Coordinates of C-alpha atoms in Angstrom, one line a residue:
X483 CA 1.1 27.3 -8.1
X484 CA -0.5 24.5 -5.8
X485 CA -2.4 21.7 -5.5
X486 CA -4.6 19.7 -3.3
X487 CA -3.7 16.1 -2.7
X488 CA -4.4 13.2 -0.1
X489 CA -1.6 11.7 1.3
X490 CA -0.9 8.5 2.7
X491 CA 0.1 7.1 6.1
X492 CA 3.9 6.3 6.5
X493 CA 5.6 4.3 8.8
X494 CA 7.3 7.0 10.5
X495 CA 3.9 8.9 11.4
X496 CA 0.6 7.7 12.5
X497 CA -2.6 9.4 13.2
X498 CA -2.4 10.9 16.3
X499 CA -5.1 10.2 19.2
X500 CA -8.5 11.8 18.2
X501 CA -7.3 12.1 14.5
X502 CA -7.8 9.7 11.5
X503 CA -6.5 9.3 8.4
X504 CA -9.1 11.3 6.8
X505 CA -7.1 14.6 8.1
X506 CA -4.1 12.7 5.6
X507 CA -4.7 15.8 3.3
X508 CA -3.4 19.5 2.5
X509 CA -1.8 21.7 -0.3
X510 CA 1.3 20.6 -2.5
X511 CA 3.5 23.4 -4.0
X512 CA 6.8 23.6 -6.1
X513 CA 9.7 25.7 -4.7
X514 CA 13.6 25.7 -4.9
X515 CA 16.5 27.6 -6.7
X516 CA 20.1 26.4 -8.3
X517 CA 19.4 23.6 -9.7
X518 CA 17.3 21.6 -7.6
X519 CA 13.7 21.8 -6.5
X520 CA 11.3 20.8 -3.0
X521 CA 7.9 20.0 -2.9
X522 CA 6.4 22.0 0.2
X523 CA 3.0 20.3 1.6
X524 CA 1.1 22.1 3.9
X525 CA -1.4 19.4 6.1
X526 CA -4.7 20.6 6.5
X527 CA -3.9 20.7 10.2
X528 CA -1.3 23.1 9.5
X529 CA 2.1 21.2 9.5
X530 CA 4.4 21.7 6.9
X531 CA 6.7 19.0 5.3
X532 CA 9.6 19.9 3.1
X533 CA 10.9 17.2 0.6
X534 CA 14.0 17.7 -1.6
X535 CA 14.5 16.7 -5.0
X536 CA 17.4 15.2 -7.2
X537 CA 16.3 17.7 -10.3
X538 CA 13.8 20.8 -10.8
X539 CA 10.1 19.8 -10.6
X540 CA 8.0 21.1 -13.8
X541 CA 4.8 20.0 -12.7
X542 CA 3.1 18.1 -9.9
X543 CA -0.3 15.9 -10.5
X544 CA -2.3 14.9 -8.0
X545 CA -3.1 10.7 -7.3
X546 CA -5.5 8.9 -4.9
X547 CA -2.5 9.5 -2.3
X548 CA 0.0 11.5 -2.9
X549 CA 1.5 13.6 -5.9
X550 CA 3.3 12.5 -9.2
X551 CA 6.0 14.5 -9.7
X552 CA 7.7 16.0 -13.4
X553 CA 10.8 16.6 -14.0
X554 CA 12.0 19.4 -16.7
X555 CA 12.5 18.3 -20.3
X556 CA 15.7 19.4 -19.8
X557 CA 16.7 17.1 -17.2
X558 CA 19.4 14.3 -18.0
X559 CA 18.1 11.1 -17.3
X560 CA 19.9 7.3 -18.0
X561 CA 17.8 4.1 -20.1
X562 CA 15.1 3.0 -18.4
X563 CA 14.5 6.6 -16.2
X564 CA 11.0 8.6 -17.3
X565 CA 11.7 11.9 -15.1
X566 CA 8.7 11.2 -13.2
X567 CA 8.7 10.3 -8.8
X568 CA 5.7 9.4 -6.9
X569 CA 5.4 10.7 -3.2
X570 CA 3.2 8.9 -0.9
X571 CA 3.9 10.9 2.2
X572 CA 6.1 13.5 2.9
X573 CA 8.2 11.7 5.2
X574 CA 8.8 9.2 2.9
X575 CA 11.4 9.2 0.2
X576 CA 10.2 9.7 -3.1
X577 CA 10.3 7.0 -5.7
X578 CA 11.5 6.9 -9.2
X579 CA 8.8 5.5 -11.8
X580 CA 10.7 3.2 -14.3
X581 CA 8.7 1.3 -17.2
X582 CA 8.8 -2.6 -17.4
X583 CA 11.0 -2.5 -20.8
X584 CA 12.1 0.5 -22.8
X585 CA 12.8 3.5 -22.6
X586 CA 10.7 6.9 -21.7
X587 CA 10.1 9.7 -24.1
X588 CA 6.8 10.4 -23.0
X589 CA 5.1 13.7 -21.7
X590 CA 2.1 13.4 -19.1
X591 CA -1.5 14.5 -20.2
X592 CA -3.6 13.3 -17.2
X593 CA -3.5 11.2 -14.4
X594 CA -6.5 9.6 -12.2
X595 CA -7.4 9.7 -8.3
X596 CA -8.0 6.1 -8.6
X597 CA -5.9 3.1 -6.9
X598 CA -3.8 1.9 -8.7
X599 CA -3.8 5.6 -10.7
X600 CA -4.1 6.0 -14.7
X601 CA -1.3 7.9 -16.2
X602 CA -2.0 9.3 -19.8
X603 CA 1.6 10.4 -22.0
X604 CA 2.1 10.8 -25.5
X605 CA 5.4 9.7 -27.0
X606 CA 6.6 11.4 -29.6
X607 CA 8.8 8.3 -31.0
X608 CA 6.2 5.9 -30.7
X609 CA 4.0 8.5 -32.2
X610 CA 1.1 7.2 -29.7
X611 CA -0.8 7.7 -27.1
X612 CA 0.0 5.3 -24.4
X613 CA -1.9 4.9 -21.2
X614 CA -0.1 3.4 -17.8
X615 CA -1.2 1.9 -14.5
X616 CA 0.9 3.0 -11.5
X617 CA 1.7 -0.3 -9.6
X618 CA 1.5 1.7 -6.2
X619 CA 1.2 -1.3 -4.5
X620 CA 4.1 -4.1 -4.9
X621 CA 5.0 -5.0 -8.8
X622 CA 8.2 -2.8 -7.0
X623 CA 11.7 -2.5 -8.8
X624 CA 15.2 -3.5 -7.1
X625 CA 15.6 0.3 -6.2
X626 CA 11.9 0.4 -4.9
X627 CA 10.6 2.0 -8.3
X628 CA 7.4 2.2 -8.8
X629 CA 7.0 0.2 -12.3
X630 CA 4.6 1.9 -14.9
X631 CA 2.3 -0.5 -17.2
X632 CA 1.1 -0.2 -20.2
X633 CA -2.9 -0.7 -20.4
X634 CA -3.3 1.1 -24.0
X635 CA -2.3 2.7 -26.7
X636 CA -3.4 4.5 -29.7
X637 CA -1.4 6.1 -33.0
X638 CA -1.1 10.0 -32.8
X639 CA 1.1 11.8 -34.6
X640 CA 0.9 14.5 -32.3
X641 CA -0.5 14.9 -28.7
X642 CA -4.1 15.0 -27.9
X643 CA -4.7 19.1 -26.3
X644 CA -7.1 18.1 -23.9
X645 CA -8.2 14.8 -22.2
X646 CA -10.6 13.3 -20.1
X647 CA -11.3 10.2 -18.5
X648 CA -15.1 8.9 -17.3
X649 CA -16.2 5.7 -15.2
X650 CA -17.8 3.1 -17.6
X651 CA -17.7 0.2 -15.3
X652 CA -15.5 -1.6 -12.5
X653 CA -13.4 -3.1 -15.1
X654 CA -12.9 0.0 -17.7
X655 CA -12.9 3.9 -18.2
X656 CA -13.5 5.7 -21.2
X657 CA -10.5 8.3 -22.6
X658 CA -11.9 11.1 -24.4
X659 CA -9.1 13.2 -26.2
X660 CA -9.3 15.9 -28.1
X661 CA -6.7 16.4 -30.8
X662 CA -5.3 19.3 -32.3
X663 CA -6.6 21.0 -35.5
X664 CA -4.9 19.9 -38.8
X665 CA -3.7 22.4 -41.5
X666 CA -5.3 25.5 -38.7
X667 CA -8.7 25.0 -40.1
X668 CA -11.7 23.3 -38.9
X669 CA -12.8 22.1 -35.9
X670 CA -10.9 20.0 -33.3
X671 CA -11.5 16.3 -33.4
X672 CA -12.7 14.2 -30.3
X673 CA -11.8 10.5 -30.0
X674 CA -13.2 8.0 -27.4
X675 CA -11.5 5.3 -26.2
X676 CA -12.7 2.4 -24.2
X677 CA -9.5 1.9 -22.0
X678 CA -9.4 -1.9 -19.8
X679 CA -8.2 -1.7 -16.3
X680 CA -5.4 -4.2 -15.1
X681 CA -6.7 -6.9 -12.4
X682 CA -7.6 -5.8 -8.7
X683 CA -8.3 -2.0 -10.1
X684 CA -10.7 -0.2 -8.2
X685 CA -14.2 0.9 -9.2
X686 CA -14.2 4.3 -7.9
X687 CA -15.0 6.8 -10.6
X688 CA -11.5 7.7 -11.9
X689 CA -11.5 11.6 -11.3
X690 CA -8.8 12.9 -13.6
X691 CA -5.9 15.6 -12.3
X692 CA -4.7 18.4 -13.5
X693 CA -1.0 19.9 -13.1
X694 CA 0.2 22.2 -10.8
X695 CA 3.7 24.2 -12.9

């Protein structure tokens, strides 16, 4: 399974002459045996770029630039760690995503092309929904983690089993999730939510992402 992603520019490799960053885009995949995993981007140009993991990859989710990348259920992880790296650019290392306080139990639902991106989870001790803002740019740990924060959250005893996010204004989106039947009768119930974005977010209409795994 794949994905289509942008990417952005790294250091270690600029735009060559007649070329623009608007080629910065291709197809993301999931690959790797014994215990470890690689994402595998193929430019649009027709260069491929290898990264290794530390863990196996469940699921990649496309951003504004670059992938977020899930780690199995399965996979140990120490206080503070959510299982979760963001990739920029392929020549660049990957970085961890950490919260601010805490620790991570969550599962990812949806994430946004916007910048900074939306991450939607559900954690099962908090028994909540919990929406995040991907500080991208700076808000950077000691290790050069990529520090989630919290924008939202909402009760929910169990996970919503679809979501959706729209453009309301420049300065908020609308969640819509649907949540799971109760008792295995009836219909589905759909929740909106008027979700506030942090300081300096951009307007653009925050398309969502689904997962590639």
């Amino acid at each position: 399974k794949s994905l289509t992603a942008d990417y952005n520019g790294a250091a270690s490799m600029t735009p060559e002459p007649g070329h623009s960053c608007a080629d910065r885009q291709g197809v993301w995949a999931i690959g790797g045996t014994h215990g470890a995993s690689t994402v595998t981007l193929v430019s649009n140009r027709g260069a491929i770029h290898v990264t290794t993991l530390p863990w196996r990859a469940q699921r990649l989710w496309a951003l504004e630039a670059g992938v977020l990348i899930e780690a199995e259920r399965s996979t140990p992880r120490v206080a503070g760690e959510t299982g979760l790296l963001y990739l920029s650019h392929p020549l660049d290392p990957p970085r961890p995503l950490r919260i601010e306080s805490g620790d991570w139990d969550g599962t990812v639902l949806l994430t946004s092309r916007t910048a900074p991106p939306l991450l939607l989870s559900h954690s099962p001790r908090l028994g909540a929904h919990v929406a995040w803002a991907l500080a991208t740019e700076g808000g950077e740990g000691e290790d050069g983690a990529v520090l989630l924060r919290c924008v939202w959250s909402e009760p929910a005893p169990a996970p919503a089993s679809d979501a959706f996010l729209f453009a309301a204004s420049s300065a908020c989106v609308l969640l819509c999730l649907v949540l799971p039947e109760r008792g295995g009768g009836g219909a589905a119930l759909a929740q909106v939510h008027r979700v506030a974005l942090p300081a300096g977010h951009a307007g653009a209409p925050p398309l969502p992402s689904r997962p590639c795994g």
